[in-house]
Amino acid sequence: MNLDFEDIKQAEIVYKSVLLEFKTSPEHRSKMDIVLKDSCITISIDSNDATSFRASINSAIKWIILSVEVNNITL
């Protein structure tokens, strides 16, 4: 999943905000990875089944949305 942001600074803020969540998420049934390149964040999910894949996507989306909303409030 690729997320394109308007500028590099916003992408960096979101990336740094959620990086710890990705690094510390349990890897029992799925593994998530996040990469920042310029103003694009790429999220990769490797999962054993559809249920854990869906749960991982939902978590990633919630973390990203929360980070963007907090960033918008503080600007």
Short mmCIF file of N, CA, C and O in Angstrom, two decimals:
data_model
loop_
_atom_site.label_atom_id
_atom_site.label_comp_id
_atom_site.label_asym_id
_atom_site.label_seq_id
_atom_site.Cartn_x
_atom_site.Cartn_y
_atom_site.Cartn_z
N MET A 1 0.85 -1.15 0.00
CA MET A 1 0.00 0.00 0.00
C MET A 1 0.90 1.22 0.00
O MET A 1 1.82 1.33 0.82
N ASN A 2 0.67 2.15 -0.91
CA ASN A 2 1.44 3.38 -1.01
C ASN A 2 0.58 4.56 -0.59
O ASN A 2 -0.57 4.68 -1.01
N LEU A 3 1.16 5.42 0.23
CA LEU A 3 0.48 6.63 0.67
C LEU A 3 1.32 7.82 0.22
O LEU A 3 2.46 7.98 0.66
N ASP A 4 0.76 8.64 -0.66
CA ASP A 4 1.46 9.81 -1.16
C ASP A 4 0.99 11.04 -0.40
O ASP A 4 -0.21 11.29 -0.29
N PHE A 5 1.95 11.81 0.11
CA PHE A 5 1.65 13.02 0.86
C PHE A 5 1.99 14.24 0.02
O PHE A 5 2.73 14.15 -0.95
N GLU A 6 1.42 15.38 0.42
CA GLU A 6 1.63 16.61 -0.34
C GLU A 6 3.08 17.07 -0.31
O GLU A 6 3.57 17.63 -1.28
N ASP A 7 3.75 16.84 0.82
CA ASP A 7 5.15 17.24 0.89
C ASP A 7 5.95 16.25 1.73
O ASP A 7 5.39 15.43 2.46
N ILE A 8 7.24 16.36 1.61
CA ILE A 8 8.16 15.44 2.29
C ILE A 8 8.06 15.59 3.80
O ILE A 8 8.09 14.60 4.53
N LYS A 9 7.93 16.82 4.28
CA LYS A 9 7.89 17.07 5.72
C LYS A 9 6.71 16.34 6.37
O LYS A 9 6.86 15.71 7.42
N GLN A 10 5.54 16.43 5.76
CA GLN A 10 4.36 15.74 6.32
C GLN A 10 4.57 14.23 6.31
O GLN A 10 4.25 13.55 7.28
N ALA A 11 5.13 13.70 5.24
CA ALA A 11 5.39 12.27 5.17
C ALA A 11 6.38 11.84 6.25
O ALA A 11 6.18 10.79 6.89
N GLU A 12 7.40 12.64 6.49
CA GLU A 12 8.38 12.32 7.53
C GLU A 12 7.75 12.32 8.92
O GLU A 12 8.04 11.46 9.74
N ILE A 13 6.89 13.29 9.18
CA ILE A 13 6.23 13.38 10.48
C ILE A 13 5.36 12.15 10.72
O ILE A 13 5.41 11.52 11.79
N VAL A 14 4.57 11.78 9.73
CA VAL A 14 3.70 10.61 9.86
C VAL A 14 4.55 9.35 10.01
O VAL A 14 4.29 8.51 10.88
N TYR A 15 5.56 9.21 9.19
CA TYR A 15 6.44 8.04 9.26
C TYR A 15 7.06 7.88 10.65
O TYR A 15 7.01 6.80 11.25
N LYS A 16 7.63 8.96 11.18
CA LYS A 16 8.27 8.90 12.49
C LYS A 16 7.24 8.63 13.60
O LYS A 16 7.57 8.00 14.60
N SER A 17 6.02 9.10 13.40
CA SER A 17 4.97 8.90 14.40
C SER A 17 4.53 7.46 14.52
O SER A 17 4.18 7.00 15.60
N VAL A 18 4.52 6.73 13.41
CA VAL A 18 4.00 5.36 13.43
C VAL A 18 5.08 4.29 13.37
O VAL A 18 4.78 3.10 13.54
N LEU A 19 6.32 4.67 13.17
CA LEU A 19 7.40 3.70 13.01
C LEU A 19 7.49 2.73 14.18
O LEU A 19 7.61 1.52 13.98
N LEU A 20 7.41 3.22 15.39
CA LEU A 20 7.52 2.36 16.56
C LEU A 20 6.38 1.34 16.61
O LEU A 20 6.59 0.18 16.98
N GLU A 21 5.18 1.74 16.21
CA GLU A 21 4.05 0.81 16.18
C GLU A 21 4.34 -0.36 15.22
O GLU A 21 4.04 -1.51 15.52
N PHE A 22 4.92 -0.05 14.09
CA PHE A 22 5.24 -1.10 13.12
C PHE A 22 6.36 -2.00 13.63
O PHE A 22 6.32 -3.21 13.43
N LYS A 23 7.35 -1.41 14.27
CA LYS A 23 8.49 -2.20 14.74
C LYS A 23 8.15 -3.08 15.93
O LYS A 23 8.77 -4.12 16.13
N THR A 24 7.17 -2.69 16.74
CA THR A 24 6.84 -3.45 17.94
C THR A 24 5.56 -4.27 17.81
O THR A 24 5.17 -4.94 18.77
N SER A 25 4.93 -4.27 16.65
CA SER A 25 3.72 -5.07 16.49
C SER A 25 4.08 -6.57 16.51
O SER A 25 5.11 -6.97 15.97
N PRO A 26 3.23 -7.38 17.12
CA PRO A 26 3.51 -8.83 17.19
C PRO A 26 3.60 -9.45 15.80
O PRO A 26 2.89 -9.04 14.88
N GLU A 27 4.46 -10.41 15.65
CA GLU A 27 4.67 -11.06 14.35
C GLU A 27 4.22 -12.52 14.36
O GLU A 27 4.76 -13.35 13.64
N HIS A 28 3.21 -12.83 15.16
CA HIS A 28 2.74 -14.21 15.24
C HIS A 28 2.11 -14.69 13.94
O HIS A 28 2.42 -15.77 13.46
N ARG A 29 1.22 -13.87 13.40
CA ARG A 29 0.49 -14.30 12.20
C ARG A 29 0.72 -13.41 10.99
O ARG A 29 0.37 -13.78 9.88
N SER A 30 1.28 -12.22 11.22
CA SER A 30 1.58 -11.34 10.10
C SER A 30 2.75 -10.43 10.46
O SER A 30 3.05 -10.20 11.63
N LYS A 31 3.42 -9.95 9.43
CA LYS A 31 4.56 -9.05 9.62
C LYS A 31 4.32 -7.80 8.79
O LYS A 31 3.94 -7.89 7.62
N MET A 32 4.53 -6.64 9.42
CA MET A 32 4.34 -5.38 8.72
C MET A 32 5.67 -4.64 8.62
O MET A 32 6.49 -4.70 9.53
N ASP A 33 5.84 -3.93 7.52
CA ASP A 33 7.03 -3.12 7.31
C ASP A 33 6.60 -1.78 6.72
O ASP A 33 5.61 -1.70 5.99
N ILE A 34 7.32 -0.73 7.07
CA ILE A 34 7.01 0.61 6.57
C ILE A 34 8.29 1.24 6.05
O ILE A 34 9.35 1.12 6.67
N VAL A 35 8.19 1.90 4.89
CA VAL A 35 9.35 2.52 4.24
C VAL A 35 8.96 3.92 3.80
O VAL A 35 7.86 4.13 3.25
N LEU A 36 9.84 4.87 4.03
CA LEU A 36 9.64 6.24 3.58
C LEU A 36 10.59 6.54 2.45
O LEU A 36 11.80 6.31 2.56
N LYS A 37 10.05 7.05 1.34
CA LYS A 37 10.88 7.49 0.22
C LYS A 37 10.26 8.79 -0.31
O LYS A 37 9.13 8.78 -0.81
N ASP A 38 11.01 9.86 -0.14
CA ASP A 38 10.54 11.20 -0.51
C ASP A 38 9.23 11.50 0.22
O ASP A 38 9.19 11.45 1.43
N SER A 39 8.15 11.75 -0.50
CA SER A 39 6.87 12.06 0.13
C SER A 39 5.90 10.88 0.07
O SER A 39 4.70 11.04 0.16
N CYS A 40 6.45 9.67 -0.08
CA CYS A 40 5.63 8.46 -0.18
C CYS A 40 5.99 7.47 0.93
O CYS A 40 7.16 7.18 1.15
N ILE A 41 4.96 6.98 1.60
CA ILE A 41 5.14 5.93 2.60
C ILE A 41 4.59 4.64 2.00
O ILE A 41 3.45 4.61 1.50
N THR A 42 5.39 3.59 2.06
CA THR A 42 4.97 2.29 1.56
C THR A 42 4.84 1.33 2.74
O THR A 42 5.77 1.20 3.53
N ILE A 43 3.68 0.69 2.83
CA ILE A 43 3.43 -0.28 3.89
C ILE A 43 3.31 -1.66 3.23
O ILE A 43 2.54 -1.84 2.30
N SER A 44 4.10 -2.60 3.76
CA SER A 44 4.06 -3.97 3.27
C SER A 44 3.57 -4.88 4.39
O SER A 44 4.01 -4.74 5.53
N ILE A 45 2.68 -5.80 4.04
CA ILE A 45 2.15 -6.74 5.03
C ILE A 45 2.27 -8.14 4.47
O ILE A 45 1.83 -8.42 3.36
N ASP A 46 2.91 -9.01 5.24
CA ASP A 46 3.04 -10.42 4.89
C ASP A 46 2.25 -11.20 5.95
O ASP A 46 2.56 -11.12 7.13
N SER A 47 1.25 -11.95 5.50
CA SER A 47 0.34 -12.58 6.45
C SER A 47 0.11 -14.04 6.10
O SER A 47 0.18 -14.44 4.94
N ASN A 48 -0.21 -14.82 7.13
CA ASN A 48 -0.51 -16.24 6.94
C ASN A 48 -1.95 -16.50 6.51
O ASN A 48 -2.24 -17.55 5.95
N ASP A 49 -2.85 -15.57 6.82
CA ASP A 49 -4.26 -15.78 6.49
C ASP A 49 -4.96 -14.44 6.32
O ASP A 49 -4.43 -13.39 6.68
N ALA A 50 -6.15 -14.48 5.76
CA ALA A 50 -6.90 -13.27 5.45
C ALA A 50 -7.31 -12.50 6.69
O ALA A 50 -7.30 -11.27 6.70
N THR A 51 -7.62 -13.19 7.77
CA THR A 51 -8.05 -12.52 8.99
C THR A 51 -6.93 -11.68 9.58
O THR A 51 -7.14 -10.51 9.94
N SER A 52 -5.73 -12.23 9.68
CA SER A 52 -4.62 -11.47 10.23
C SER A 52 -4.18 -10.36 9.27
O SER A 52 -3.75 -9.29 9.70
N PHE A 53 -4.33 -10.58 7.97
CA PHE A 53 -4.02 -9.55 6.99
C PHE A 53 -4.96 -8.36 7.17
O PHE A 53 -4.52 -7.21 7.22
N ARG A 54 -6.24 -8.64 7.30
CA ARG A 54 -7.24 -7.58 7.50
C ARG A 54 -6.97 -6.83 8.81
O ARG A 54 -7.04 -5.60 8.86
N ALA A 55 -6.66 -7.55 9.88
CA ALA A 55 -6.37 -6.92 11.16
C ALA A 55 -5.14 -6.00 11.05
O ALA A 55 -5.12 -4.89 11.61
N SER A 56 -4.12 -6.45 10.33
CA SER A 56 -2.91 -5.65 10.16
C SER A 56 -3.19 -4.39 9.36
O SER A 56 -2.71 -3.30 9.70
N ILE A 57 -3.97 -4.53 8.30
CA ILE A 57 -4.33 -3.35 7.48
C ILE A 57 -5.13 -2.36 8.31
O ILE A 57 -4.87 -1.16 8.26
N ASN A 58 -6.09 -2.86 9.07
CA ASN A 58 -6.90 -1.98 9.91
C ASN A 58 -6.03 -1.23 10.92
O ASN A 58 -6.20 -0.03 11.12
N SER A 59 -5.09 -1.92 11.54
CA SER A 59 -4.19 -1.28 12.50
C SER A 59 -3.35 -0.20 11.82
O SER A 59 -3.23 0.92 12.32
N ALA A 60 -2.76 -0.54 10.70
CA ALA A 60 -1.91 0.41 9.98
C ALA A 60 -2.69 1.65 9.58
O ALA A 60 -2.22 2.78 9.76
N ILE A 61 -3.89 1.46 9.06
CA ILE A 61 -4.72 2.59 8.65
C ILE A 61 -5.08 3.47 9.85
O ILE A 61 -5.01 4.69 9.78
N LYS A 62 -5.44 2.85 10.97
CA LYS A 62 -5.78 3.62 12.17
C LYS A 62 -4.59 4.44 12.65
O LYS A 62 -4.73 5.61 13.01
N TRP A 63 -3.39 3.85 12.67
CA TRP A 63 -2.19 4.57 13.11
C TRP A 63 -1.91 5.75 12.20
O TRP A 63 -1.59 6.84 12.66
N ILE A 64 -2.02 5.53 10.89
CA ILE A 64 -1.74 6.59 9.92
C ILE A 64 -2.77 7.72 10.06
O ILE A 64 -2.41 8.90 10.11
N ILE A 65 -4.04 7.37 10.11
CA ILE A 65 -5.10 8.39 10.23
C ILE A 65 -4.91 9.21 11.50
O ILE A 65 -5.00 10.43 11.48
N LEU A 66 -4.65 8.55 12.62
CA LEU A 66 -4.44 9.26 13.88
C LEU A 66 -3.26 10.22 13.78
O LEU A 66 -3.34 11.37 14.21
N SER A 67 -2.18 9.75 13.19
CA SER A 67 -0.99 10.59 13.04
C SER A 67 -1.28 11.81 12.18
O SER A 67 -0.87 12.93 12.51
N VAL A 68 -1.98 11.62 11.08
CA VAL A 68 -2.33 12.74 10.19
C VAL A 68 -3.24 13.72 10.91
O VAL A 68 -3.05 14.94 10.82
N GLU A 69 -4.23 13.22 11.64
CA GLU A 69 -5.16 14.10 12.35
C GLU A 69 -4.45 14.92 13.42
O GLU A 69 -4.68 16.12 13.55
N VAL A 70 -3.57 14.29 14.19
CA VAL A 70 -2.81 15.01 15.21
C VAL A 70 -1.90 16.04 14.56
O VAL A 70 -1.79 17.17 15.02
N ASN A 71 -1.27 15.67 13.47
CA ASN A 71 -0.40 16.59 12.74
C ASN A 71 -1.19 17.81 12.25
O ASN A 71 -0.73 18.93 12.34
N ASN A 72 -2.39 17.60 11.76
CA ASN A 72 -3.23 18.70 11.27
C ASN A 72 -3.67 19.61 12.40
O ASN A 72 -3.79 20.83 12.21
N ILE A 73 -3.92 19.06 13.57
CA ILE A 73 -4.33 19.86 14.72
C ILE A 73 -3.20 20.77 15.18
O ILE A 73 -3.41 21.92 15.54
N THR A 74 -1.98 20.25 15.16
CA THR A 74 -0.84 21.00 15.70
C THR A 74 -0.28 22.02 14.72
O THR A 74 0.56 22.83 15.10
N LEU A 75 -0.71 21.98 13.48
CA LEU A 75 -0.18 22.95 12.50
C LEU A 75 -0.81 24.28 12.63
O LEU A 75 -1.66 24.77 12.96
#
